[in-house]
mmCIF file of C-alpha atoms and ligand atoms in Angstrom:
data_model
loop_
_atom_site.group_PDB
_atom_site.id
_atom_site.type_symbol
_atom_site.label_atom_id
_atom_site.label_comp_id
_atom_site.label_asym_id
_atom_site.label_seq_id
_atom_site.Cartn_x
_atom_site.Cartn_y
_atom_site.Cartn_z
ATOM 1 C CA MET Q 179 -13.994 0.582 19.003
ATOM 2 C CA LEU Q 180 -15.656 -2.739 19.752
ATOM 3 C CA LYS Q 181 -14.295 -5.054 22.428
ATOM 4 C CA ASN Q 182 -12.382 -8.103 21.131
ATOM 5 C CA LEU Q 183 -11.915 -6.531 17.713
ATOM 6 C CA LYS Q 184 -8.436 -5.394 16.871
ATOM 7 C CA LYS Q 185 -7.470 -2.554 14.593
ATOM 8 C CA PHE Q 186 -5.177 -3.625 11.696
ATOM 9 C CA SER Q 187 -1.660 -2.604 12.670
ATOM 10 C CA ASP Q 188 -0.949 -1.330 9.136
ATOM 11 C CA PRO Q 189 -3.532 0.476 7.022
ATOM 12 C CA ILE Q 190 -5.378 -1.624 4.462
ATOM 13 C CA TYR Q 191 -5.986 0.451 1.348
ATOM 14 C CA VAL Q 192 -8.467 -0.104 -1.424
ATOM 15 C CA THR Q 193 -5.683 -1.028 -3.840
ATOM 16 C CA ARG Q 194 -1.927 -1.405 -4.193
ATOM 17 C CA PRO Q 195 -0.002 -1.194 -7.474
ATOM 18 C CA LEU Q 196 1.562 -4.261 -9.073
ATOM 19 C CA LEU Q 197 5.318 -3.805 -8.765
ATOM 20 C CA PRO Q 198 7.680 -5.908 -10.890
ATOM 21 C CA ASP Q 199 10.956 -7.243 -9.548
ATOM 22 C CA LEU Q 200 13.422 -4.350 -9.343
ATOM 23 C CA ASN Q 201 16.191 -6.430 -10.974
ATOM 24 C CA LEU Q 202 13.991 -6.953 -14.019
ATOM 25 C CA LEU Q 203 13.209 -3.259 -14.143
ATOM 26 C CA ASN Q 204 16.909 -2.427 -13.866
ATOM 27 C CA LYS Q 205 17.636 -4.668 -16.830
ATOM 28 C CA LYS Q 206 15.015 -2.825 -18.848
ATOM 29 C CA LEU Q 207 16.492 0.503 -17.783
ATOM 30 C CA GLU Q 208 19.928 -0.656 -18.929
ATOM 31 C CA GLU Q 209 18.420 -1.461 -22.349
ATOM 32 C CA ILE Q 210 16.857 1.992 -22.504
ATOM 33 C CA TRP Q 211 20.083 3.687 -21.380
ATOM 34 C CA SER Q 212 22.121 1.907 -24.014
ATOM 35 C CA SER Q 213 19.558 2.778 -26.705
ATOM 36 C CA ASN Q 214 19.821 6.460 -25.781
ATOM 37 C CA TRP Q 215 16.129 6.758 -26.665
ATOM 38 C CA LEU Q 216 13.727 7.999 -23.959
ATOM 39 C CA THR Q 217 10.545 8.893 -25.813
ATOM 40 C CA ASN Q 218 8.941 9.410 -29.273
ATOM 41 C CA ASN Q 219 8.019 5.883 -30.371
ATOM 42 C CA GLY Q 220 11.209 4.114 -29.258
ATOM 43 C CA PRO Q 221 11.795 0.339 -29.244
ATOM 44 C CA GLN Q 222 10.081 -0.263 -25.854
ATOM 45 C CA HIS Q 223 7.062 1.722 -27.009
ATOM 46 C CA GLN Q 224 6.840 -0.187 -30.290
ATOM 47 C CA LEU Q 225 7.048 -3.568 -28.580
ATOM 48 C CA PHE Q 226 4.618 -2.599 -25.825
ATOM 49 C CA GLU Q 227 2.091 -1.184 -28.289
ATOM 50 C CA ARG Q 228 2.064 -4.497 -30.172
ATOM 51 C CA LYS Q 229 1.862 -6.656 -27.025
ATOM 52 C CA ILE Q 230 -0.920 -4.676 -25.421
ATOM 53 C CA ARG Q 231 -2.917 -4.657 -28.673
ATOM 54 C CA GLU Q 232 -2.675 -8.451 -28.775
ATOM 55 C CA TYR Q 233 -3.616 -8.766 -25.110
ATOM 56 C CA LEU Q 234 -6.680 -6.563 -25.518
ATOM 57 C CA LYS Q 235 -7.637 -8.361 -28.762
ATOM 58 C CA VAL Q 236 -8.189 -5.123 -30.667
ATOM 59 C CA PRO Q 237 -7.287 -4.188 -34.242
ATOM 60 C CA GLN Q 238 -5.800 -0.701 -33.683
ATOM 61 C CA LEU Q 239 -4.225 0.859 -30.614
ATOM 62 C CA SER Q 240 -2.257 3.984 -29.734
ATOM 63 C CA LEU Q 241 -0.452 4.434 -26.434
ATOM 64 C CA PHE Q 242 -0.798 7.623 -24.378
ATOM 65 C CA ASN Q 243 0.755 9.319 -21.353
ATOM 66 C CA ASN Q 244 -2.561 8.901 -19.493
ATOM 67 C CA GLY Q 245 -6.145 7.856 -20.119
ATOM 68 C CA THR Q 246 -7.582 11.357 -19.865
ATOM 69 C CA ILE Q 247 -5.449 12.734 -22.705
ATOM 70 C CA ALA Q 248 -6.236 9.580 -24.703
ATOM 71 C CA LEU Q 249 -9.956 10.379 -24.427
ATOM 72 C CA VAL Q 250 -9.388 14.080 -25.208
ATOM 73 C CA VAL Q 251 -7.638 12.981 -28.401
ATOM 74 C CA GLY Q 252 -10.349 10.371 -29.025
ATOM 75 C CA CYS Q 253 -13.004 13.102 -29.190
ATOM 76 C CA GLN Q 254 -10.776 15.167 -31.493
ATOM 77 C CA SER Q 255 -10.033 12.216 -33.729
ATOM 78 C CA LEU Q 256 -13.767 11.663 -34.336
ATOM 79 C CA ARG Q 257 -14.384 15.445 -34.615
ATOM 80 C CA ILE Q 258 -17.057 15.314 -31.901
ATOM 81 C CA THR Q 259 -18.860 18.628 -31.224
ATOM 82 C CA GLY Q 260 -22.069 19.943 -29.636
ATOM 83 C CA GLU Q 261 -23.559 17.619 -27.012
ATOM 84 C CA VAL Q 262 -22.541 14.162 -25.847
ATOM 85 C CA ILE Q 263 -24.749 11.918 -23.714
ATOM 86 C CA THR Q 264 -22.870 10.369 -20.820
ATOM 87 C CA THR Q 265 -23.204 9.105 -17.256
ATOM 88 C CA PRO Q 266 -22.908 11.142 -14.051
ATOM 89 C CA PHE Q 267 -21.715 8.036 -12.150
ATOM 90 C CA THR Q 268 -18.062 8.137 -13.129
ATOM 91 C CA PHE Q 269 -14.650 9.630 -12.390
ATOM 92 C CA PRO Q 270 -14.356 13.413 -13.054
ATOM 93 C CA ALA Q 271 -12.185 12.791 -16.142
ATOM 94 C CA THR Q 272 -15.140 11.502 -18.189
ATOM 95 C CA PRO Q 273 -17.240 14.704 -18.381
ATOM 96 C CA HIS Q 274 -14.155 16.952 -18.070
ATOM 97 C CA VAL Q 275 -12.757 15.510 -21.302
ATOM 98 C CA LEU Q 276 -15.912 16.688 -23.052
ATOM 99 C CA THR Q 277 -15.651 20.153 -21.495
ATOM 100 C CA TRP Q 278 -11.990 20.428 -22.565
ATOM 101 C CA ASN Q 279 -13.200 19.775 -26.105
ATOM 102 C CA ASN Q 280 -15.897 22.464 -25.858
ATOM 103 C CA ILE Q 281 -18.562 19.771 -25.822
ATOM 104 C CA LYS Q 282 -21.552 19.931 -23.467
ATOM 105 C CA PRO Q 283 -22.010 16.812 -21.329
ATOM 106 C CA ILE Q 284 -25.623 15.660 -21.083
ATOM 107 C CA PHE Q 285 -26.152 13.393 -18.102
ATOM 108 C CA CYS Q 286 -28.334 10.331 -18.537
ATOM 109 C CA ASP Q 287 -29.489 8.189 -15.596
ATOM 110 C CA ILE Q 288 -27.934 4.796 -14.890
ATOM 111 C CA ASP Q 289 -29.149 1.219 -14.841
ATOM 112 C CA PRO Q 290 -29.904 0.103 -11.258
ATOM 113 C CA VAL Q 291 -28.104 -3.229 -11.704
ATOM 114 C CA THR Q 292 -25.076 -2.605 -13.927
ATOM 115 C CA LEU Q 293 -24.667 1.004 -12.696
ATOM 116 C CA ASN Q 294 -23.781 1.917 -16.303
ATOM 117 C CA ILE Q 295 -25.579 4.449 -18.493
ATOM 118 C CA ASP Q 296 -29.172 3.242 -18.941
ATOM 119 C CA SER Q 297 -29.525 2.552 -22.657
ATOM 120 C CA ALA Q 298 -33.333 2.697 -22.342
ATOM 121 C CA LYS Q 299 -33.100 6.361 -21.307
ATOM 122 C CA ILE Q 300 -30.554 7.586 -23.865
ATOM 123 C CA GLU Q 301 -33.015 8.240 -26.675
ATOM 124 C CA SER Q 302 -35.011 10.767 -24.671
ATOM 125 C CA MET Q 303 -31.832 12.837 -24.133
ATOM 126 C CA ILE Q 304 -31.009 13.219 -27.847
ATOM 127 C CA THR Q 305 -31.304 16.729 -29.352
ATOM 128 C CA PRO Q 306 -30.269 18.149 -32.742
ATOM 129 C CA GLN Q 307 -26.911 19.033 -31.118
ATOM 130 C CA THR Q 308 -26.134 15.460 -30.021
ATOM 131 C CA THR Q 309 -23.170 13.955 -31.858
ATOM 132 C CA ALA Q 310 -22.127 11.020 -29.675
ATOM 133 C CA ILE Q 311 -22.724 8.753 -26.688
ATOM 134 C CA LEU Q 312 -19.912 8.296 -24.170
ATOM 135 C CA GLY Q 313 -20.466 5.191 -22.049
ATOM 136 C CA VAL Q 314 -18.317 4.113 -19.110
ATOM 137 C CA HIS Q 315 -17.852 0.419 -18.291
ATOM 138 C CA VAL Q 316 -18.165 1.232 -14.598
ATOM 139 C CA PHE Q 317 -16.196 -1.080 -12.268
ATOM 140 C CA GLY Q 318 -15.379 -3.144 -15.374
ATOM 141 C CA THR Q 319 -18.977 -4.194 -16.085
ATOM 142 C CA PRO Q 320 -19.675 -3.849 -19.809
ATOM 143 C CA CYS Q 321 -22.294 -1.317 -20.903
ATOM 144 C CA ASP Q 322 -25.259 -2.483 -22.991
ATOM 145 C CA VAL Q 323 -23.044 -2.200 -26.070
ATOM 146 C CA LYS Q 324 -25.676 -3.651 -28.407
ATOM 147 C CA GLY Q 325 -28.479 -1.352 -27.251
ATOM 148 C CA ILE Q 326 -26.212 1.707 -27.391
ATOM 149 C CA GLN Q 327 -25.006 0.873 -30.921
ATOM 150 C CA GLU Q 328 -28.587 0.445 -32.143
ATOM 151 C CA ILE Q 329 -29.527 3.926 -30.915
ATOM 152 C CA ALA Q 330 -26.322 5.411 -32.338
ATOM 153 C CA ASP Q 331 -26.974 3.832 -35.733
ATOM 154 C CA ARG Q 332 -30.556 5.067 -35.780
ATOM 155 C CA TYR Q 333 -29.537 8.679 -35.038
ATOM 156 C CA GLY Q 334 -26.153 8.766 -36.804
ATOM 157 C CA LEU Q 335 -24.189 9.221 -33.567
ATOM 158 C CA LYS Q 336 -20.650 8.154 -32.712
ATOM 159 C CA VAL Q 337 -20.057 5.836 -29.746
ATOM 160 C CA MET Q 338 -17.138 6.274 -27.357
ATOM 161 C CA TYR Q 339 -16.309 4.188 -24.310
ATOM 162 C CA ASP Q 340 -14.318 4.970 -21.208
ATOM 163 C CA ALA Q 341 -12.919 1.543 -20.297
ATOM 164 C CA ALA Q 342 -10.599 2.834 -17.563
ATOM 165 C CA HIS Q 343 -11.835 0.003 -15.298
ATOM 166 C CA ALA Q 344 -12.289 -2.662 -17.918
ATOM 167 C CA PHE Q 345 -8.786 -3.816 -18.829
ATOM 168 C CA GLY Q 346 -9.087 -7.356 -20.188
ATOM 169 C CA ALA Q 347 -12.888 -7.452 -19.885
ATOM 170 C CA GLU Q 348 -14.547 -9.380 -22.695
ATOM 171 C CA ILE Q 349 -18.037 -10.062 -23.975
ATOM 172 C CA ASP Q 350 -18.303 -13.583 -25.471
ATOM 173 C CA ASN Q 351 -14.522 -13.696 -25.926
ATOM 174 C CA ILE Q 352 -14.519 -10.385 -27.780
ATOM 175 C CA GLY Q 353 -12.260 -7.759 -26.239
ATOM 176 C CA ILE Q 354 -14.283 -4.899 -24.767
ATOM 177 C CA GLY Q 355 -12.324 -2.423 -26.926
ATOM 178 C CA ASN Q 356 -13.992 -3.753 -30.066
ATOM 179 C CA TYR Q 357 -17.256 -1.959 -29.364
ATOM 180 C CA GLY Q 358 -18.083 1.575 -30.424
ATOM 181 C CA ASP Q 359 -15.907 3.883 -32.525
ATOM 182 C CA ILE Q 360 -13.188 4.409 -29.931
ATOM 183 C CA THR Q 361 -12.414 3.069 -26.459
ATOM 184 C CA MET Q 362 -10.061 4.501 -23.864
ATOM 185 C CA PHE Q 363 -8.102 2.433 -21.332
ATOM 186 C CA SER Q 364 -6.304 3.943 -18.343
ATOM 187 C CA PHE Q 365 -3.014 2.515 -17.128
ATOM 188 C CA HIS Q 366 -2.941 4.591 -13.943
ATOM 189 C CA ALA Q 367 -1.198 3.039 -10.922
ATOM 190 C CA THR Q 368 -4.557 2.320 -9.263
ATOM 191 C CA LYS Q 369 -5.572 0.070 -12.150
ATOM 192 C CA LEU Q 370 -5.020 -3.682 -12.219
ATOM 193 C CA PHE Q 371 -2.726 -3.208 -15.203
ATOM 194 C CA HIS Q 372 -0.660 -0.027 -15.141
ATOM 195 C CA THR Q 373 2.363 1.888 -16.404
ATOM 196 C CA ALA Q 374 2.423 4.222 -13.335
ATOM 197 C CA GLU Q 375 0.613 6.795 -15.511
ATOM 198 C CA GLY Q 376 -0.533 5.869 -18.976
ATOM 199 C CA GLY Q 377 -3.370 4.890 -21.227
ATOM 200 C CA ALA Q 378 -4.429 3.766 -24.668
ATOM 201 C CA LEU Q 379 -6.968 4.566 -27.316
ATOM 202 C CA VAL Q 380 -8.300 1.640 -29.311
ATOM 203 C CA PHE Q 381 -10.427 1.542 -32.447
ATOM 204 C CA LYS Q 382 -11.237 -0.538 -35.495
ATOM 205 C CA ASP Q 383 -10.796 2.049 -38.244
ATOM 206 C CA LYS Q 384 -7.309 1.678 -39.743
ATOM 207 C CA ASN Q 385 -7.498 5.193 -41.147
ATOM 208 C CA LEU Q 386 -7.902 6.635 -37.661
ATOM 209 C CA LYS Q 387 -4.487 5.402 -36.461
ATOM 210 C CA GLN Q 388 -2.536 8.004 -38.424
ATOM 211 C CA ARG Q 389 -4.777 10.842 -37.248
ATOM 212 C CA VAL Q 390 -4.621 9.730 -33.594
ATOM 213 C CA ASP Q 391 -0.826 9.459 -33.773
ATOM 214 C CA TYR Q 392 -0.532 12.947 -35.266
ATOM 215 C CA LEU Q 393 -2.902 14.343 -32.639
ATOM 216 C CA LYS Q 394 -0.862 12.922 -29.755
ATOM 217 C CA ASN Q 395 2.390 14.341 -31.172
ATOM 218 C CA PHE Q 396 1.561 18.047 -31.723
ATOM 219 C CA GLY Q 397 0.190 17.266 -35.216
ATOM 220 C CA ILE Q 398 3.746 16.745 -36.482
ATOM 221 C CA LYS Q 399 3.829 14.762 -39.729
ATOM 222 C CA ASN Q 400 7.505 15.205 -40.587
ATOM 223 C CA GLU Q 401 10.306 17.730 -40.225
ATOM 224 C CA ASP Q 402 8.600 20.075 -42.673
ATOM 225 C CA GLU Q 403 4.900 19.680 -41.876
ATOM 226 C CA VAL Q 404 2.577 20.168 -38.898
ATOM 227 C CA VAL Q 405 -0.812 19.051 -40.164
ATOM 228 C CA MET Q 406 -3.176 19.633 -37.233
ATOM 229 C CA PRO Q 407 -3.314 21.262 -33.784
ATOM 230 C CA GLY Q 408 -2.192 18.268 -31.742
ATOM 231 C CA ILE Q 409 -1.173 17.926 -28.129
ATOM 232 C CA ASN Q 410 1.577 16.038 -26.286
ATOM 233 C CA GLY Q 411 0.002 12.698 -25.391
ATOM 234 C CA LYS Q 412 3.018 10.439 -25.858
ATOM 235 C CA MET Q 413 3.939 7.548 -23.613
ATOM 236 C CA ASN Q 414 7.684 7.374 -22.906
ATOM 237 C CA GLU Q 415 10.146 4.472 -22.952
ATOM 238 C CA ILE Q 416 10.261 4.022 -19.176
ATOM 239 C CA GLN Q 417 6.467 3.787 -18.926
ATOM 240 C CA SER Q 418 6.451 1.327 -21.849
ATOM 241 C CA ALA Q 419 9.147 -0.845 -20.250
ATOM 242 C CA LEU Q 420 7.222 -0.874 -16.960
ATOM 243 C CA GLY Q 421 4.106 -1.857 -18.906
ATOM 244 C CA LEU Q 422 5.900 -4.795 -20.535
ATOM 245 C CA LEU Q 423 6.909 -6.105 -17.110
ATOM 246 C CA VAL Q 424 3.542 -5.498 -15.436
ATOM 247 C CA LEU Q 425 1.766 -7.220 -18.336
ATOM 248 C CA GLU Q 426 3.622 -10.423 -17.433
ATOM 249 C CA MET Q 427 2.106 -10.240 -13.947
ATOM 250 C CA VAL Q 428 -1.510 -9.592 -14.881
ATOM 251 C CA GLU Q 429 -2.759 -13.180 -15.110
ATOM 252 C CA GLY Q 430 -1.242 -14.080 -11.717
ATOM 253 C CA GLU Q 431 -2.769 -10.981 -10.159
ATOM 254 C CA LYS Q 432 -6.185 -11.858 -11.614
ATOM 255 C CA GLN Q 433 -6.022 -15.348 -10.102
ATOM 256 C CA LYS Q 434 -5.278 -13.880 -6.667
ATOM 257 C CA ARG Q 435 -8.107 -11.365 -7.000
ATOM 258 C CA LYS Q 436 -10.468 -14.139 -8.115
ATOM 259 C CA LEU Q 437 -9.854 -15.960 -4.841
ATOM 260 C CA LEU Q 438 -10.330 -12.765 -2.815
ATOM 261 C CA LYS Q 439 -13.558 -12.029 -4.649
ATOM 262 C CA GLU Q 440 -14.868 -15.533 -3.923
ATOM 263 C CA THR Q 441 -13.910 -15.085 -0.259
ATOM 264 C CA TYR Q 442 -15.745 -11.764 0.009
ATOM 265 C CA ILE Q 443 -18.842 -13.213 -1.689
ATOM 266 C CA GLU Q 444 -18.862 -16.247 0.619
ATOM 267 C CA CYS Q 445 -18.276 -14.220 3.806
ATOM 268 C CA LEU Q 446 -20.868 -11.562 2.992
ATOM 269 C CA LYS Q 447 -23.575 -13.802 1.550
ATOM 270 C CA ASP Q 448 -25.717 -13.880 4.676
ATOM 271 C CA VAL Q 449 -25.265 -10.269 5.712
ATOM 272 C CA GLU Q 450 -28.625 -8.581 5.402
ATOM 273 C CA GLY Q 451 -28.503 -5.234 3.648
ATOM 274 C CA ILE Q 452 -25.267 -5.879 1.752
ATOM 275 C CA THR Q 453 -25.347 -6.869 -1.907
ATOM 276 C CA VAL Q 454 -22.407 -7.467 -4.205
ATOM 277 C CA VAL Q 455 -22.372 -5.327 -7.346
ATOM 278 C CA ASN Q 456 -22.197 -7.299 -10.602
ATOM 279 C CA THR Q 457 -20.428 -10.540 -10.152
ATOM 280 C CA ASN Q 458 -20.082 -10.510 -13.942
ATOM 281 C CA LYS Q 459 -21.266 -14.067 -14.389
ATOM 282 C CA GLY Q 460 -20.449 -15.368 -17.856
ATOM 283 C CA LEU Q 461 -18.299 -12.368 -18.700
ATOM 284 C CA ASN Q 462 -14.564 -12.198 -18.587
ATOM 285 C CA ASP Q 463 -14.021 -10.067 -15.503
ATOM 286 C CA SER Q 464 -11.517 -7.208 -15.269
ATOM 287 C CA TYR Q 465 -11.111 -7.812 -11.499
ATOM 288 C CA GLN Q 466 -10.586 -4.071 -11.101
ATOM 289 C CA TYR Q 467 -12.805 -3.512 -8.059
ATOM 290 C CA PHE Q 468 -14.843 -5.420 -5.514
ATOM 291 C CA VAL Q 469 -17.918 -3.311 -4.879
ATOM 292 C CA ILE Q 470 -20.833 -3.700 -2.497
ATOM 293 C CA ARG Q 471 -24.043 -1.778 -1.916
ATOM 294 C CA ILE Q 472 -25.385 -1.007 1.533
ATOM 295 C CA ASN Q 473 -29.127 -0.749 1.962
ATOM 296 C CA GLU Q 474 -29.282 1.536 4.987
ATOM 297 C CA LYS Q 475 -32.732 0.404 6.140
ATOM 298 C CA VAL Q 476 -31.924 -3.301 6.009
ATOM 299 C CA PHE Q 477 -28.277 -3.131 7.116
ATOM 300 C CA GLY Q 478 -29.208 -0.764 9.920
ATOM 301 C CA MET Q 479 -26.466 1.705 9.162
ATOM 302 C CA SER Q 480 -25.650 4.052 6.284
ATOM 303 C CA ARG Q 481 -22.826 3.488 3.813
ATOM 304 C CA ASP Q 482 -21.103 6.605 5.202
ATOM 305 C CA SER Q 483 -21.259 5.318 8.787
ATOM 306 C CA LEU Q 484 -19.854 1.933 7.766
ATOM 307 C CA TYR Q 485 -17.099 3.680 5.802
ATOM 308 C CA GLY Q 486 -16.215 5.756 8.883
ATOM 309 C CA LYS Q 487 -16.304 2.746 11.236
ATOM 310 C CA LEU Q 488 -14.033 0.664 8.995
ATOM 311 C CA LYS Q 489 -11.573 3.551 8.955
ATOM 312 C CA GLU Q 490 -11.340 3.345 12.765
ATOM 313 C CA TYR Q 491 -10.000 -0.186 12.269
ATOM 314 C CA ASN Q 492 -7.497 0.966 9.631
ATOM 315 C CA VAL Q 493 -9.561 -0.311 6.681
ATOM 316 C CA PHE Q 494 -9.738 2.345 3.964
ATOM 317 C CA THR Q 495 -12.601 1.750 1.557
ATOM 318 C CA ARG Q 496 -13.649 4.213 -1.185
ATOM 319 C CA LYS Q 497 -17.025 5.792 -1.920
ATOM 320 C CA TYR Q 498 -16.615 5.706 -5.713
ATOM 321 C CA PHE Q 499 -18.187 7.741 -7.461
ATOM 322 C CA TYR Q 500 -19.313 10.111 -4.792
ATOM 323 C CA PRO Q 501 -20.100 12.920 -5.447
ATOM 324 C CA LEU Q 502 -21.872 12.423 -8.767
ATOM 325 C CA CYS Q 503 -20.396 14.482 -11.610
ATOM 326 C CA SER Q 504 -23.803 16.174 -11.955
ATOM 327 C CA GLU Q 505 -23.275 17.650 -8.455
ATOM 328 C CA TYR Q 506 -19.923 19.344 -9.254
ATOM 329 C CA SER Q 507 -20.186 23.140 -9.268
ATOM 330 C CA CYS Q 508 -19.150 23.187 -12.955
ATOM 331 C CA TYR Q 509 -22.039 20.907 -13.981
ATOM 332 C CA LYS Q 510 -24.802 21.253 -11.415
ATOM 333 C CA ASN Q 511 -26.627 24.007 -13.296
ATOM 334 C CA LEU Q 512 -27.051 21.926 -16.443
ATOM 335 C CA PRO Q 513 -30.711 20.955 -16.938
ATOM 336 C CA SER Q 514 -29.682 17.271 -17.248
ATOM 337 C CA SER Q 515 -28.039 17.435 -13.800
ATOM 338 C CA SER Q 516 -31.370 17.827 -12.001
ATOM 339 C CA ARG Q 517 -32.031 15.134 -9.420
ATOM 340 C CA SER Q 518 -35.381 14.389 -11.033
ATOM 341 C CA ASN Q 519 -33.515 13.424 -14.224
ATOM 342 C CA LEU Q 520 -31.086 11.170 -12.338
ATOM 343 C CA PRO Q 521 -33.050 9.360 -9.595
ATOM 344 C CA ILE Q 522 -31.140 6.048 -9.783
ATOM 345 C CA ALA Q 523 -27.693 7.643 -9.889
ATOM 346 C CA ASN Q 524 -28.579 9.817 -6.891
ATOM 347 C CA GLN Q 525 -29.729 6.786 -4.925
ATOM 348 C CA VAL Q 526 -26.834 4.490 -5.881
ATOM 349 C CA VAL Q 527 -24.141 7.059 -5.111
ATOM 350 C CA GLY Q 528 -25.096 6.887 -1.415
ATOM 351 C CA GLU Q 529 -24.935 3.092 -1.303
ATOM 352 C CA VAL Q 530 -21.748 1.911 -3.023
ATOM 353 C CA LEU Q 531 -18.506 1.031 -1.302
ATOM 354 C CA CYS Q 532 -15.319 -0.245 -2.947
ATOM 355 C CA MET Q 533 -13.605 -2.738 -0.682
ATOM 356 C CA PRO Q 534 -9.851 -3.384 -0.400
ATOM 357 C CA PHE Q 535 -8.977 -5.525 -3.426
ATOM 358 C CA TYR Q 536 -5.468 -6.326 -4.625
ATOM 359 C CA GLY Q 537 -3.393 -9.477 -4.994
ATOM 360 C CA GLY Q 538 -1.188 -8.683 -1.992
ATOM 361 C CA LEU Q 539 -4.213 -8.782 0.302
ATOM 362 C CA LYS Q 540 -4.497 -12.070 2.166
ATOM 363 C CA VAL Q 541 -7.565 -14.280 2.254
ATOM 364 C CA ASP Q 542 -7.621 -14.158 6.062
ATOM 365 C CA GLU Q 543 -7.454 -10.357 5.950
ATOM 366 C CA VAL Q 544 -10.595 -10.373 3.773
ATOM 367 C CA GLU Q 545 -12.223 -12.685 6.318
ATOM 368 C CA ILE Q 546 -11.288 -10.311 9.156
ATOM 369 C CA ILE Q 547 -12.669 -7.313 7.224
ATOM 370 C CA CYS Q 548 -15.979 -9.145 6.621
ATOM 371 C CA ASN Q 549 -16.111 -10.197 10.250
ATOM 372 C CA LEU Q 550 -15.559 -6.596 11.267
ATOM 373 C CA MET Q 551 -18.480 -5.516 9.118
ATOM 374 C CA LYS Q 552 -20.740 -8.113 10.708
ATOM 375 C CA ASN Q 553 -19.711 -7.007 14.201
ATOM 376 C CA ILE Q 554 -20.179 -3.355 13.336
ATOM 377 C CA GLN Q 555 -23.682 -4.199 12.098
ATOM 378 C CA ARG Q 556 -24.540 -6.119 15.273
ATOM 379 C CA SER Q 557 -23.234 -3.361 17.525
ATOM 380 C CA LYS Q 558 -25.190 -0.451 16.109
HETATM 381 C C1 PLP U 638 -13.683 5.965 -15.179
HETATM 382 C C2 PLP U 638 -12.374 6.673 -15.317
HETATM 383 N N1 PLP U 638 -12.150 7.452 -16.398
HETATM 384 C C3 PLP U 638 -10.990 8.101 -16.566
HETATM 385 C C4 PLP U 638 -9.969 7.994 -15.650
HETATM 386 C C5 PLP U 638 -8.726 8.778 -15.871
HETATM 387 O O1 PLP U 638 -7.650 8.003 -16.308
HETATM 388 P P1 PLP U 638 -6.155 8.538 -16.122
HETATM 389 O O2 PLP U 638 -5.895 8.647 -14.658
HETATM 390 O O3 PLP U 638 -5.313 7.487 -16.778
HETATM 391 O O4 PLP U 638 -6.050 9.845 -16.816
HETATM 392 C C6 PLP U 638 -10.149 7.198 -14.504
HETATM 393 C C7 PLP U 638 -9.145 7.017 -13.446
HETATM 394 O O5 PLP U 638 -8.023 7.163 -13.392
HETATM 395 C C8 PLP U 638 -11.379 6.523 -14.331
HETATM 396 O O6 PLP U 638 -11.607 5.780 -13.232
#
């Protein structure tokens, strides 16, 4: 520990969930109790589904018990098979959803700036077995949706997006869920908007809504008919009620995060070897993460050492998405997982660090964290 630098008395985590006033939640629970309806498309679910669809500015939306199941159902709804081209720089759920659908993930390298799948490299990964592209809007930065759609149209492929980090992100005022054939959102507690656990699948095709809703409810059509092998992907009334309350808090939370982001950018602007990932200029930001990259040579210390040092001061950052999915034992033997196929992803994964970022964090705490980083750099 460095002299004159104090450890935070309480741990500072990378995020904290938005928690609505307990009295408001109790009121909602009273409504649910008096309705005697806990799940299966109850009144809270119906209201929440409409509100969230409006917020995300998308034509069709189905709620789910989590984002992973939403994406599993998304693949089923589009009848995706064979191989799907995706990114290795993501949360395990993305390729695992493919595997759970008996689909082979094919890893494509990432763009060095956006850290999303590199649309210029997708075409070379296409084989006769390819049926779709699954992009991830990593850290809320939109993929090259135009470039990806052009390739998909040329080869007759479907396009799916994992927008777990991109709640409320927009491109030219168009909700991010309007791109591709389906998009998944996660409402996990770590996300800016959440329902404790939860998620949604969004799409434009009106005809898909019925199929998605059957698939998330065991394929049940009515009391007499089960029309397809569905799963249980339903969001319940308590999750929906929580979502309605958290939705009211999202704009306020975004404003607080905007100020924290500006503070980080200002405090870190002269630190050699640290760059801020995608400030999303001109795009409507999801404010999901604040991410930096450490250039070990210039900063004088590796990302891992900085991560460890910050921990000593009770600052808990995250090395998202280390390790790369292509390094997991279940995927590392795939030909597309070779390091020579994924040079950028393998470099980036050793450089990124997600900083503490949530509305409850104070501006002066961000200043102290940045100051700590500068002192750690000077002391090495
Ligand atoms: C990129 C990405 N995809 C998928 C998921 C999984 O979503 P859920 O936890 O709602 O199943 C997450 C994180 O939770 C994620 O970060």
